[in-house]
Each structure stands twice: as C-alpha cells, then as structure tokens.
Coordinates of C-alpha atoms and ligand atoms in Angstrom, one line a residue:
M23 CA 0.0 0.0 0.0
V24 CA 1.4 3.4 -1.0
K25 CA 1.7 5.7 2.0
I26 CA 1.2 9.4 1.8
C27 CA 2.0 11.8 4.6
C28 CA 1.0 15.5 4.4
I29 CA 2.7 18.0 6.7
G30 CA 0.2 20.8 7.5
A31 CA -3.4 20.1 8.4
G32 CA -4.8 23.4 7.2
Y33 CA -7.2 24.7 4.6
V34 CA -5.3 22.9 1.9
G35 CA -3.8 19.9 3.6
G36 CA -7.0 18.8 5.3
P37 CA -9.5 18.9 2.3
T38 CA -6.9 17.8 -0.3
M39 CA -5.8 14.7 1.7
A40 CA -9.4 13.9 2.5
V41 CA -10.3 13.8 -1.2
I42 CA -7.2 11.7 -2.0
A43 CA -8.2 9.2 0.7
L44 CA -11.7 9.1 -0.6
K45 CA -10.7 8.6 -4.2
C46 CA -7.8 6.2 -3.6
P47 CA -8.9 3.5 -1.1
D48 CA -5.6 1.7 -1.9
I49 CA -3.6 4.6 -0.4
K50 CA -3.0 5.3 3.3
V51 CA -3.1 9.0 3.9
T52 CA -1.9 10.6 7.2
V53 CA -2.1 14.3 7.8
V54 CA 0.3 15.6 10.4
D55 CA 0.6 18.9 12.1
I56 CA 2.5 20.5 15.0
S57 CA -0.8 22.0 16.3
T58 CA -2.3 19.6 18.7
Q59 CA -5.5 21.7 18.7
R60 CA -5.9 21.4 15.0
I61 CA -5.3 17.6 15.0
T62 CA -7.7 17.1 17.9
A63 CA -10.3 19.0 15.9
W64 CA -9.8 16.9 12.8
N65 CA -10.3 13.8 14.9
S66 CA -13.5 15.2 16.4
D67 CA -17.0 16.1 15.2
Q68 CA -16.1 19.8 15.1
L69 CA -13.6 20.0 12.2
P70 CA -11.2 23.0 12.4
I71 CA -12.4 24.4 9.1
Y72 CA -15.8 24.9 7.6
E73 CA -16.0 23.7 4.0
P74 CA -19.2 22.4 2.4
G75 CA -19.1 18.6 1.8
L76 CA -15.9 18.1 3.8
E77 CA -17.4 16.7 7.0
E78 CA -19.1 13.8 5.1
I79 CA -15.8 12.8 3.4
V80 CA -13.8 12.9 6.6
K81 CA -16.4 10.9 8.5
Q82 CA -16.4 8.3 5.7
C83 CA -12.6 7.9 5.5
R84 CA -11.3 8.7 8.9
G85 CA -9.9 5.6 10.7
N86 CA -10.0 3.6 7.4
N87 CA -7.3 5.1 5.1
L88 CA -7.3 8.7 6.4
F89 CA -5.6 9.6 9.7
F90 CA -4.8 12.8 11.5
S91 CA -1.8 12.8 13.8
T92 CA 0.7 14.9 15.8
E93 CA 3.3 12.2 15.4
V94 CA 5.0 14.2 12.6
E95 CA 8.4 12.5 12.5
K96 CA 7.1 8.9 12.6
N97 CA 4.6 9.4 9.9
V98 CA 7.0 11.2 7.6
A99 CA 9.6 8.4 8.1
D100 CA 7.0 5.8 7.1
A101 CA 5.7 7.6 4.0
D102 CA 6.6 7.1 0.3
I103 CA 5.2 10.5 -0.7
V104 CA 5.4 13.5 1.6
F105 CA 3.3 16.5 0.7
V106 CA 4.4 19.8 2.4
S107 CA 1.4 22.0 2.9
V108 CA 2.6 24.3 5.6
N109 CA 1.8 28.1 5.7
T110 CA 4.0 30.4 3.7
P111 CA 3.0 33.9 4.9
T112 CA 4.5 37.2 4.0
K113 CA 7.7 38.1 5.9
T114 CA 7.0 40.9 8.4
Q115 CA 10.6 41.5 9.5
G116 CA 14.1 41.5 8.0
L117 CA 15.2 41.2 4.4
G118 CA 12.2 41.4 2.1
A119 CA 9.8 42.2 4.9
G120 CA 6.4 43.1 3.7
K121 CA 6.8 41.2 0.4
A122 CA 8.9 38.1 0.4
A123 CA 7.5 34.8 1.5
D124 CA 8.4 33.6 4.9
L125 CA 9.8 30.1 4.3
T126 CA 10.6 29.4 8.0
Y127 CA 7.9 26.7 8.3
W128 CA 8.9 25.2 4.9
E129 CA 12.6 25.0 5.8
S130 CA 12.0 23.4 9.2
A131 CA 9.7 20.8 7.6
A132 CA 12.4 20.1 5.0
R133 CA 15.1 19.7 7.6
M134 CA 12.9 17.4 9.6
I135 CA 12.2 15.3 6.5
A136 CA 16.0 15.0 5.9
D137 CA 16.6 14.1 9.6
V138 CA 14.0 11.4 10.0
S139 CA 14.0 9.7 6.6
K140 CA 15.5 6.2 6.3
S141 CA 14.1 5.4 2.8
A142 CA 13.8 7.2 -0.6
K143 CA 10.9 9.7 -0.8
I144 CA 9.0 11.9 -3.2
V145 CA 8.7 15.3 -1.6
V146 CA 5.8 17.4 -3.0
E147 CA 5.6 21.1 -2.7
K148 CA 1.9 21.7 -2.1
S149 CA 2.3 25.1 -0.4
T150 CA 2.6 28.1 -2.6
V151 CA 6.3 29.1 -2.7
P152 CA 8.6 31.5 -4.6
V153 CA 9.9 30.1 -7.9
K154 CA 13.1 28.2 -7.3
T155 CA 12.2 27.0 -3.8
A156 CA 12.5 23.4 -5.0
E157 CA 16.2 24.1 -5.6
A158 CA 16.7 25.4 -2.0
I159 CA 14.7 22.4 -0.6
E160 CA 16.8 20.0 -2.7
K161 CA 20.0 21.5 -1.1
I162 CA 18.6 21.1 2.4
L163 CA 17.5 17.5 1.7
T164 CA 20.7 16.3 -0.1
H165 CA 23.1 18.0 2.4
N166 CA 21.4 16.4 5.4
S167 CA 20.1 13.1 4.1
K168 CA 22.9 10.6 4.5
G169 CA 22.7 9.6 0.9
I170 CA 18.9 8.9 0.7
N171 CA 17.3 9.8 -2.6
F172 CA 14.7 12.5 -2.6
E173 CA 12.8 13.6 -5.7
I174 CA 11.2 17.1 -5.4
L175 CA 7.9 17.8 -7.2
S176 CA 5.9 21.0 -7.4
N177 CA 2.2 20.3 -7.3
P178 CA 0.5 23.7 -6.4
E179 CA -3.0 23.7 -5.3
F180 CA -5.7 25.7 -7.1
L181 CA -8.7 25.1 -4.9
A182 CA -10.8 28.0 -3.7
E183 CA -12.2 28.1 -0.2
G184 CA -15.9 27.5 0.1
T185 CA -15.8 25.3 -3.0
A186 CA -12.7 23.2 -2.1
I187 CA -14.4 19.9 -2.4
S188 CA -16.0 20.4 -5.8
D189 CA -12.8 22.0 -7.0
L190 CA -10.8 19.0 -5.8
F191 CA -13.4 16.5 -7.3
N192 CA -13.4 18.3 -10.6
P193 CA -10.3 20.4 -11.1
D194 CA -9.7 22.4 -14.2
R195 CA -6.2 21.0 -14.1
V196 CA -3.7 19.4 -11.8
L197 CA -0.2 20.7 -12.3
I198 CA 2.9 18.6 -11.6
G199 CA 6.4 19.9 -12.1
G200 CA 9.5 17.8 -11.8
R201 CA 13.1 17.5 -12.7
E202 CA 13.6 16.5 -16.4
T203 CA 15.7 13.5 -15.5
P204 CA 14.7 9.8 -15.5
D205 CA 14.2 9.8 -11.7
G206 CA 12.3 13.1 -11.9
N207 CA 10.0 11.7 -14.7
K208 CA 9.4 8.6 -12.6
A209 CA 8.4 10.6 -9.6
V210 CA 6.1 12.7 -11.8
Q211 CA 4.4 9.5 -13.1
T212 CA 4.0 8.2 -9.5
L213 CA 2.2 11.4 -8.4
K214 CA 0.2 11.4 -11.7
A215 CA -1.0 7.9 -10.9
V216 CA -2.5 9.2 -7.6
Y217 CA -4.5 11.9 -9.3
A218 CA -5.5 9.6 -12.2
H219 CA -7.7 7.7 -9.7
W220 CA -10.3 10.4 -10.5
V221 CA -8.9 13.2 -12.7
P222 CA -9.0 12.6 -16.5
E223 CA -5.5 12.3 -17.9
D224 CA -5.8 15.3 -20.2
R225 CA -6.3 17.5 -17.2
I226 CA -3.1 16.5 -15.5
I227 CA -0.4 18.9 -16.8
C228 CA 3.2 18.1 -16.4
S229 CA 6.0 20.7 -16.6
N230 CA 9.4 21.6 -15.3
L231 CA 9.7 22.6 -11.7
W232 CA 10.1 26.3 -12.2
S233 CA 7.1 26.6 -14.5
A234 CA 4.9 24.8 -12.0
E235 CA 6.1 27.0 -9.1
L236 CA 5.7 30.2 -11.1
S237 CA 2.3 29.1 -12.6
K238 CA 0.7 29.1 -9.2
L239 CA 1.8 32.7 -8.5
A240 CA 0.8 33.7 -12.0
A241 CA -2.6 32.2 -11.7
N242 CA -3.4 34.0 -8.4
A243 CA -2.0 37.3 -9.8
F244 CA -4.1 37.0 -13.0
L245 CA -7.3 36.2 -10.9
A246 CA -6.7 39.1 -8.5
Q247 CA -5.9 41.4 -11.4
R248 CA -9.3 40.7 -12.9
I249 CA -11.0 41.8 -9.7
S250 CA -8.9 44.9 -9.4
S251 CA -9.7 45.7 -13.0
V252 CA -13.4 45.4 -12.5
N253 CA -13.2 47.3 -9.2
A254 CA -11.3 50.1 -10.9
M255 CA -14.0 50.1 -13.5
S256 CA -16.7 50.3 -10.7
A257 CA -15.3 53.6 -9.5
L258 CA -15.6 55.0 -13.0
C259 CA -19.2 53.6 -13.3
E260 CA -20.2 55.5 -10.1
A261 CA -18.7 58.6 -11.6
T262 CA -20.4 58.3 -15.0
G263 CA -23.8 56.5 -14.4
A264 CA -22.7 53.3 -16.0
D265 CA -23.6 50.0 -14.2
V266 CA -20.7 47.8 -13.5
T267 CA -22.8 44.6 -13.7
Q268 CA -23.9 45.6 -17.2
V269 CA -20.3 46.5 -18.2
A270 CA -19.0 43.2 -16.8
H271 CA -21.7 41.2 -18.6
A272 CA -21.0 43.1 -21.9
I273 CA -17.3 42.5 -21.8
G274 CA -17.6 39.0 -20.3
T275 CA -19.6 37.7 -23.2
D276 CA -16.4 38.1 -25.3
S277 CA -15.1 34.6 -25.2
R278 CA -11.5 36.0 -25.1
I279 CA -12.3 37.8 -21.8
G280 CA -14.8 35.3 -20.3
S281 CA -17.5 36.0 -17.8
K282 CA -16.1 34.5 -14.6
F283 CA -14.4 36.5 -11.8
L284 CA -15.8 39.8 -12.8
N285 CA -17.9 40.6 -9.8
A286 CA -17.1 44.1 -8.5
S287 CA -16.8 44.1 -4.7
V288 CA -15.5 45.9 -1.6
G289 CA -12.2 44.3 -2.4
F290 CA -10.7 40.8 -2.6
G291 CA -9.5 39.1 0.6
G292 CA -8.3 35.7 1.5
S293 CA -4.9 34.4 2.7
C294 CA -3.3 34.2 -0.7
F295 CA -4.0 36.8 -3.4
Q296 CA -2.2 39.7 -1.6
K297 CA 0.6 37.4 -0.2
D298 CA 1.3 35.7 -3.6
I299 CA 1.3 39.0 -5.5
L300 CA 3.7 40.5 -3.0
N301 CA 5.8 37.5 -3.4
L302 CA 5.7 37.9 -7.2
V303 CA 6.6 41.6 -6.8
Y304 CA 9.6 40.7 -4.7
I305 CA 10.8 38.1 -7.1
C306 CA 10.5 40.7 -10.0
E307 CA 12.4 43.3 -7.9
C308 CA 15.2 40.7 -7.1
S309 CA 15.4 39.9 -10.8
A310 CA 16.0 43.6 -11.6
L311 CA 12.5 43.9 -13.3
P312 CA 11.1 47.1 -11.5
E313 CA 8.5 47.7 -14.3
A314 CA 7.1 44.2 -13.9
A315 CA 7.1 44.6 -10.1
N316 CA 5.2 47.9 -10.3
Y317 CA 2.6 46.4 -12.7
W318 CA 1.6 43.7 -10.1
K319 CA 1.9 46.1 -7.2
Q320 CA -0.9 48.2 -8.7
V321 CA -3.3 45.2 -8.4
I322 CA -3.0 45.5 -4.6
K323 CA -3.0 49.2 -4.6
V324 CA -6.4 49.2 -6.4
N325 CA -7.6 46.7 -3.8
D326 CA -6.6 48.9 -1.0
Y327 CA -8.2 51.9 -2.8
Q328 CA -11.5 50.0 -3.1
K329 CA -11.7 49.3 0.6
T330 CA -10.8 52.9 1.5
R331 CA -13.3 54.1 -1.1
F332 CA -16.0 52.0 0.6
V333 CA -15.3 53.4 4.1
N334 CA -15.2 57.0 2.7
R335 CA -18.5 56.4 0.9
V336 CA -20.2 55.3 4.1
V337 CA -18.9 58.2 6.1
A338 CA -19.4 60.8 3.4
S339 CA -23.0 59.7 2.9
M340 CA -23.9 60.0 6.5
F341 CA -23.1 63.7 6.8
N342 CA -19.4 63.0 7.0
T343 CA -19.5 61.3 10.4
V344 CA -20.4 58.0 11.8
A345 CA -19.4 58.9 15.4
N346 CA -21.7 57.1 17.8
K347 CA -23.9 55.9 15.0
K348 CA -24.9 52.2 14.9
V349 CA -23.6 50.4 11.8
A350 CA -24.7 46.8 11.2
I351 CA -22.0 44.8 9.6
L352 CA -23.4 41.8 7.7
G353 CA -20.6 39.3 6.9
F354 CA -17.1 39.2 8.1
A355 CA -15.6 36.2 6.3
F356 CA -13.5 37.0 3.2
K357 CA -16.2 35.3 1.0
K358 CA -19.3 33.2 1.5
D359 CA -19.3 29.5 2.6
T360 CA -16.1 29.8 4.7
G361 CA -15.3 30.9 8.2
D362 CA -11.9 32.1 7.1
T363 CA -11.2 35.8 7.8
R364 CA -7.6 36.1 6.6
E365 CA -7.2 39.4 4.8
A366 CA -11.0 39.8 4.7
P367 CA -12.0 43.3 3.5
A368 CA -14.3 43.4 6.5
I369 CA -11.3 43.8 8.7
D370 CA -10.1 47.0 7.0
V371 CA -13.7 48.4 6.6
C372 CA -14.5 47.8 10.3
R373 CA -11.2 49.3 11.4
G374 CA -11.9 52.3 9.2
L375 CA -15.4 52.8 10.7
L376 CA -14.1 52.3 14.3
V377 CA -11.4 55.0 13.8
E378 CA -14.4 57.2 12.8
K379 CA -16.0 56.2 16.1
G380 CA -18.8 54.2 14.7
Q381 CA -20.6 51.6 16.9
L382 CA -20.5 48.3 15.1
R383 CA -22.8 45.4 15.4
I384 CA -21.3 42.5 13.4
Y385 CA -23.0 39.3 12.3
D386 CA -21.4 36.4 10.3
P387 CA -22.9 32.9 10.2
Q388 CA -19.5 31.2 10.5
V389 CA -16.9 33.5 12.1
P390 CA -16.6 33.1 15.9
P391 CA -16.8 36.4 17.8
E392 CA -13.3 36.0 19.3
Q393 CA -11.9 35.7 15.8
M394 CA -13.5 39.0 14.8
R395 CA -12.1 40.8 17.8
K396 CA -8.6 39.3 17.2
D397 CA -8.7 40.4 13.5
I398 CA -9.8 43.9 14.3
T399 CA -7.1 44.5 16.9
M400 CA -4.2 42.6 15.3
V401 CA -1.3 44.6 14.0
R402 CA -1.8 45.5 10.3
F403 CA 1.1 46.3 8.0
D404 CA 1.2 48.9 5.3
W405 CA 2.9 46.6 2.7
D406 CA 3.9 49.5 0.5
R407 CA 5.8 51.5 3.2
N408 CA 6.5 48.4 5.3
V409 CA 5.3 50.1 8.5
A410 CA 2.9 48.8 11.2
L411 CA -0.4 50.7 11.1
R412 CA -1.9 52.1 14.2
S413 CA -3.1 49.3 16.5
L414 CA -6.7 49.4 17.7
G415 CA -7.2 48.8 21.4
D416 CA -9.7 48.1 24.1
D417 CA -11.4 51.4 23.6
E418 CA -12.2 50.7 20.0
L419 CA -13.2 47.1 20.9
K420 CA -15.9 48.6 23.2
Q421 CA -17.5 50.0 20.1
V422 CA -17.9 46.4 18.7
T423 CA -20.8 44.0 19.5
V424 CA -21.0 40.6 17.9
V425 CA -24.6 39.3 17.4
H426 CA -26.0 36.0 16.2
D427 CA -28.6 37.1 13.7
A428 CA -28.7 39.6 10.9
Y429 CA -32.0 41.1 12.1
E430 CA -30.6 41.7 15.6
A431 CA -27.6 43.5 14.0
T432 CA -29.8 45.9 12.2
I433 CA -32.2 46.9 15.0
D434 CA -31.9 50.7 15.7
A435 CA -29.0 50.9 13.2
H436 CA -28.3 54.0 11.1
A437 CA -26.7 52.0 8.4
V438 CA -26.2 48.4 7.1
C439 CA -22.9 47.4 5.4
I440 CA -22.9 44.1 3.6
L441 CA -19.3 42.8 3.4
T442 CA -19.7 39.1 2.6
E443 CA -22.1 37.7 -0.1
W444 CA -23.7 35.0 2.2
D445 CA -26.8 33.6 0.5
E446 CA -29.0 34.4 3.5
F447 CA -28.5 38.1 3.0
K448 CA -30.2 37.9 -0.4
S449 CA -33.5 36.8 1.2
L450 CA -33.6 39.1 4.2
D451 CA -36.9 40.9 4.8
F452 CA -35.7 44.4 4.2
K453 CA -39.1 46.0 5.0
K454 CA -38.9 44.5 8.5
I455 CA -35.3 45.7 8.8
Y456 CA -36.2 49.2 7.5
D457 CA -39.1 49.6 10.0
K458 CA -36.7 49.0 13.0
M459 CA -33.8 51.3 11.7
Q460 CA -33.1 54.9 12.4
K461 CA -34.0 57.2 9.5
P462 CA -32.7 58.0 7.0
A463 CA -31.8 54.3 6.7
F464 CA -28.7 53.5 4.6
V465 CA -27.6 50.2 3.0
F466 CA -24.1 50.0 1.7
D467 CA -23.8 46.9 -0.3
G468 CA -20.2 45.9 -0.8
R469 CA -21.1 42.7 -2.6
N470 CA -23.9 43.7 -4.9
V471 CA -26.4 41.2 -3.4
V472 CA -29.4 43.4 -2.8
D473 CA -32.1 44.4 -5.2
V474 CA -31.3 48.2 -5.3
G475 CA -34.7 49.2 -6.8
K476 CA -36.7 47.3 -4.2
L477 CA -34.8 48.7 -1.3
R478 CA -35.2 52.2 -2.6
E479 CA -38.9 51.6 -2.9
I480 CA -39.0 50.6 0.7
G481 CA -37.3 53.9 1.6
F482 CA -33.6 53.0 1.9
I483 CA -30.8 55.2 0.6
V484 CA -28.7 52.5 -1.2
Y485 CA -25.1 52.4 -2.2
S486 CA -24.1 49.5 -4.3
I487 CA -20.6 49.1 -5.7
G488 CA -20.3 50.4 -9.3
K489 CA -24.1 51.1 -9.7
P490 CA -25.7 54.4 -10.6
L491 CA -25.6 56.5 -7.5
D492 CA -28.7 57.3 -5.4
A493 CA -29.6 61.0 -5.7
W494 CA -28.7 61.4 -2.1
L495 CA -25.1 60.2 -2.7
K496 CA -24.6 62.3 -5.8
D497 CA -24.2 65.4 -3.8
M498 CA -21.7 64.0 -1.4
P499 CA -18.0 64.7 -1.9
A500 CA -16.1 62.4 -4.2
V501 CA -14.2 59.7 -2.3
A502 CA -10.6 58.6 -1.7
Ligands
NAI606 N1 -6.0 28.5 1.8 C1 -6.2 28.2 0.5 O1 -7.3 28.2 0.0 C2 -5.0 27.9 -0.3 C3 -3.7 27.9 0.2 N2 -2.6 27.6 -0.6 C4 -1.3 27.5 -0.1 O2 -1.2 26.3 0.7 C5 -0.3 26.6 1.9 C6 -1.1 26.2 3.1 O3 -2.2 27.1 3.2 P1 -3.3 26.9 4.3 O4 -3.7 25.4 4.3 O5 -4.3 27.9 4.1 O6 -2.5 27.2 5.7 P2 -2.9 26.9 7.2 O7 -2.3 28.0 8.0 O8 -4.4 26.7 7.2 O9 -2.3 25.5 7.5 C7 -0.9 25.3 7.6 C8 -0.6 24.3 8.7 O10 0.7 23.9 8.7 C9 1.1 23.6 10.0 N3 2.6 23.6 10.1 C10 3.4 24.7 10.0 N4 4.7 24.2 10.1 C11 4.7 22.9 10.4 C12 5.6 21.9 10.6 N5 6.9 22.2 10.5 N6 5.2 20.7 10.8 C13 3.9 20.3 10.8 N7 2.9 21.2 10.6 C14 3.3 22.5 10.4 C15 0.4 24.7 10.8 O11 0.3 24.4 12.2 C16 -0.9 24.8 10.1 O12 -1.9 24.0 10.7 C17 0.1 28.0 1.7 O13 1.4 28.1 1.1 C18 -0.9 28.7 0.9 O14 -0.4 29.7 0.1 C19 -2.8 27.2 -1.9 C20 -4.1 27.1 -2.5 C21 -5.3 27.4 -1.7
UGA607 O1 -4.1 30.2 -3.7 C1 -5.2 30.3 -3.1 O2 -5.3 30.5 -1.9 C2 -6.5 30.3 -3.8 O3 -6.9 31.7 -4.0 C3 -8.1 31.9 -4.6 O4 -9.2 31.2 -3.9 P1 -9.8 31.9 -2.6 O5 -9.0 33.0 -2.1 O6 -10.1 30.8 -1.7 O7 -11.2 32.4 -3.1 P2 -11.7 33.2 -4.4 O8 -13.0 32.7 -4.8 O9 -10.6 33.3 -5.4 O10 -12.0 34.7 -3.8 C4 -10.9 35.5 -3.4 C5 -11.5 36.9 -3.1 O11 -11.9 37.6 -4.2 C6 -13.2 38.1 -4.1 N1 -13.8 38.0 -5.5 C7 -13.8 36.9 -6.2 C8 -14.4 36.9 -7.5 C9 -15.0 38.1 -8.0 O12 -15.5 38.1 -9.1 N2 -15.0 39.2 -7.2 C10 -14.4 39.2 -5.9 O13 -14.4 40.3 -5.3 C11 -13.9 37.1 -3.1 O14 -15.0 37.6 -2.5 C12 -12.7 36.9 -2.2 O15 -12.7 37.9 -1.2 C13 -8.1 31.2 -6.0 O16 -9.4 31.4 -6.6 C14 -7.7 29.8 -5.9 O17 -7.6 29.2 -7.3 C15 -6.4 29.6 -5.2 O18 -6.0 28.3 -5.1

C-alpha cells in the first residue's frame, strides 16, 4: 500500500488529503501537524475548518485510510510520498519584509524530512512558494540526508475556499512539475497515478519545476488582477452613471475575456491573493525587473483603494460622520461559505469605521466572535511602506458588539454594510429591517447582493458598488 503523509493540516492539507483518501482506497493517507489543537479538531465532530461537503468525506474515510496525527516524524519516516502544505505567509521582518514569502515553516519541515528519513521519498511542494524554492529544498535535503534519494515535485493547489471539495473533485487541471531526469520523470508519473484515480489524464499537466512553481503565483496574480480591473471600473461607473454589472456582462460575453471572476466588490480578501502577488513583486524586484514589479503592485493598490473608497463612501453619505452611529456589519468572512477571515476586506472596513468612532454590530454565520475581535485589533502592516499601522485597542473594541442574527444586528441601526455575499443576505426581509432602523436608513452593499430598486422603494438610501448613484449620494463629496 502506498503511504502518503501530508505535513500541515490546514485549509489545503485537510481537504486535499481527505479527497485523495476518498478517491484512492488503496492509499493510506496521514495528515500531520505540530498544532495539537488542529489535529484534535480533525479527529472530532467539530472540524477545524468549515467547507461544504468536507465533513461527510472525513467521516467516511477517517480511521480507514485517512488519519490525523501529531506524530509528525514517525509518519514522515513511514511515507513514500510526503506533501508539504505548511503556511508560507509574507515576511514581516528583516530582508524582504512586507513582500517576500516567509519560508521558516517550509525550511523546518524540509530539515525534519531529511533528519528522519530512512528510505527514498518523493517530496511534494503543495504550499505556494517562490519560484526556485525546490532548488533550495533539494539542497537542504541532499546536504542532510545521508545519501537517501529525494525527488522534489511541485504540485501547487488551485482550490478556492468554500468550493474546495467540488474544486478537488473536478479540477480544471492538476499541475505537476518535476526535474527533467529519468528519476524526476518517474516521480512525476507516481504522483500522476495518484490523481489519475479520478482526474482525467488530459487534465493533468506536467511541466518543469520552475514553470509549476511560477504558474501558481501567476494564476493568483491574474485572478486578482481581474478583480482589481473590474473594481477600478466600478469607481468609474459610479462617476459616470454606468452600471458595473452591465459592463461586466457586456465584456464577459467576449469569449476571449470570459464571464467569470468579474464581480465588483468591496475588495478581494483571503490568505493568498495579496501574499502571492507581493511574493511575485519581490521576485521581480530581485530579478531587476522594476516595471514588472510595479505592474503587479498596482493590483494590490487598487484593492486597498477599493476598501478605503467604501469606508469613505459610508462616512461621506452619513453627513461626514459615523461617530456614535450604529452600523450593522453583515458578513465578516472573506467570502461566503467559509469561516476564514484572513485578509477579509471586512477587517479594514471595520477598522476604518471604528477609527471614525462608529458603533459596530457584526454578524457572520461562520466566524466566531473572538476571531473577529482578534482580527480587528491585530497589528496590520502597510505593505507599501512596510510600517505597522496604528493598533486598535480596548477602547475601540468597546464599540464592537457581535450578534448571532442579521436582524438583531440591524435593530436601531443608522446603516447596514454588507461585506460578505452570504446567500442568506439575499433573502432578508428588508421591509422588516427598515421599520426598525433609524431614519434616513442606509444600505451600503459591498457585494452587490441586494435588489437596489426594491430597497429604494422601501425607503432606503442605497449604495451598491459600481451602480448608478442614489440622488442622495450624488451630492456627497467624491471619495478617496
Ligand atoms: N487556503 C487556501 O485556499 C490555499 C492555500 N494555498 C497555499 O497552501 C499553503 C497552506 O495554506 P493553508 O492550508 O491555508 O495554511 P494553514 O495555515 O491553514 O495550514 C498550515 C498548517 O501547517 C502547520 N505547520 C506549519 N509548520 C509545520 C511543521 N513544521 N510541521 C507540521 N505542521 C506545520 C500549521 O500548524 C498549520 O496548521 C500556503 O502556502 C498557501 O499559500 C494554496 C491554495 C489554496
Ligand atoms: O491560492 C489560493 O489560496 C487560492 O486563492 C483563490 O481562492 P480563494 O482565495 O479561496 O477564493 P476566491 O474565490 O478566489 O476569492 C478571493 C477573493 O476575491 C473576491 N472576489 C472573487 C471573485 C470576484 O469576481 N470578485 C471578488 O471580489 C472574493 O470575494 C474573495 O474575497 C483562487 O481562486 C484559488 O484558485 C487559489 O487556489
């Protein structure tokens, strides 16, 4: 029986390995992590991450051919294939701080693999890493391994949170990069055989190591760039009376452009887009390509602009002050169907409103209250100037109440801000909400989920990203 061990039981390691175990009953899959808390949760009824469809798979496979363990070294030593799916955040200190990937976790995993291995292994980069990381890992493995043979593969993951299971079941492609040597090719074929249990062969792309590593950064950069493009367009729509949804539809029907990923929003979030683009920017700068670096930087700058623009729009619309006004925040996760808040635009929007002394009542169906408080007060970095932004403290936290229901959040509120596109927000009874709000009642829709016409009929003043402005808003000063 082939034995797979995955180091890192996070958003990628957990779901990916659960699906491999489900689709490959002939393979034993063990997911290991240094976090006892995470592993305990994976072995319980309360999984550490929320992902539609995941729980059923884990329940079906756990204890059969899927195991979660803190015995990192033992399981790595036993495995034929070791996936490394540890976190690779942006460095916050030292050389490359604010941009470069922090490979501390990666390097310690690689050193541990070298230390404990007694048999040949295929080591698979699952984490998103800078191009050429495989070369560094090879050096660590070969210098410490007492002659054991390691083949390094790059097998970046393209799943999106909230749809991880369907993305893994039916991927657009699986990418495997390896050394172009007989041993390298053999390792590629071994990993290909794992995916071939359920992925059609023509969707398994093989390439050299550097192309695979760079393709992951490129894919995220292109995806994020589309959002920043449509968001930049949304600002122009508001200034001209065009409707960004209509513009997106009109351009998206061109098969060369395509219709997906053109939803204007309060900004993109998630743990990877910003981190991976900054990583790309850093690599361009280190390769003496400042023009290429500046091009990609602009994608994040527009994203920051979009979040600031939203906060300014809220404040400007409400007579230039939200001090002591109650603002209902609907949605805190970075997108629907996940409890993940990493880089969620809600964090920056809430911080912006708190600095303006707003009283926030936040509701999200998946995010625990303590997570929201942690996010709001954690140290944020200005990536461009590489300085820590002002920390928010207990005083600002007193302005935050977390509630368990969207209606409760809106009672007595002056304004509602929709920051995540949860389905339940589409079917809220806005008449009921309006009746219990202060007047004039404002809705600021950062995800374009509400029916603007209907809400205006009820009496709301509505701002919706990139839509023709309400007469009320037209007179307010331009933003940002
Ligand atoms: N979150 C996502 O949707 C996607 C993430 N990625 C990439 O996958 C990688 C992992 O991301 P996530 O799963 O979101 O991170 P995560 O933070 O949820 O999980 C990483 C896990 O690795 C563990 N870990 C760190 N060092 C370790 C070590 N030496 N030994 C054992 N365990 C260790 C941590 O305790 C943590 O539980 C990152 O490089 C990310 O860029 C790629 C595609 C999608
Ligand atoms: O490397 C990663 O971590 C992953 O990053 C993204 O996945 P994810 O961040 O989970 O979610 P997305 O669906 O891409 O959404 C990212 C952000 O963009 C926003 N978004 C997305 C699409 C859109 O049209 N408009 C828009 O504002 C979302 O609300 C969210 O805040 C990519 O889609 C995955 O392919 C990739 O594997």
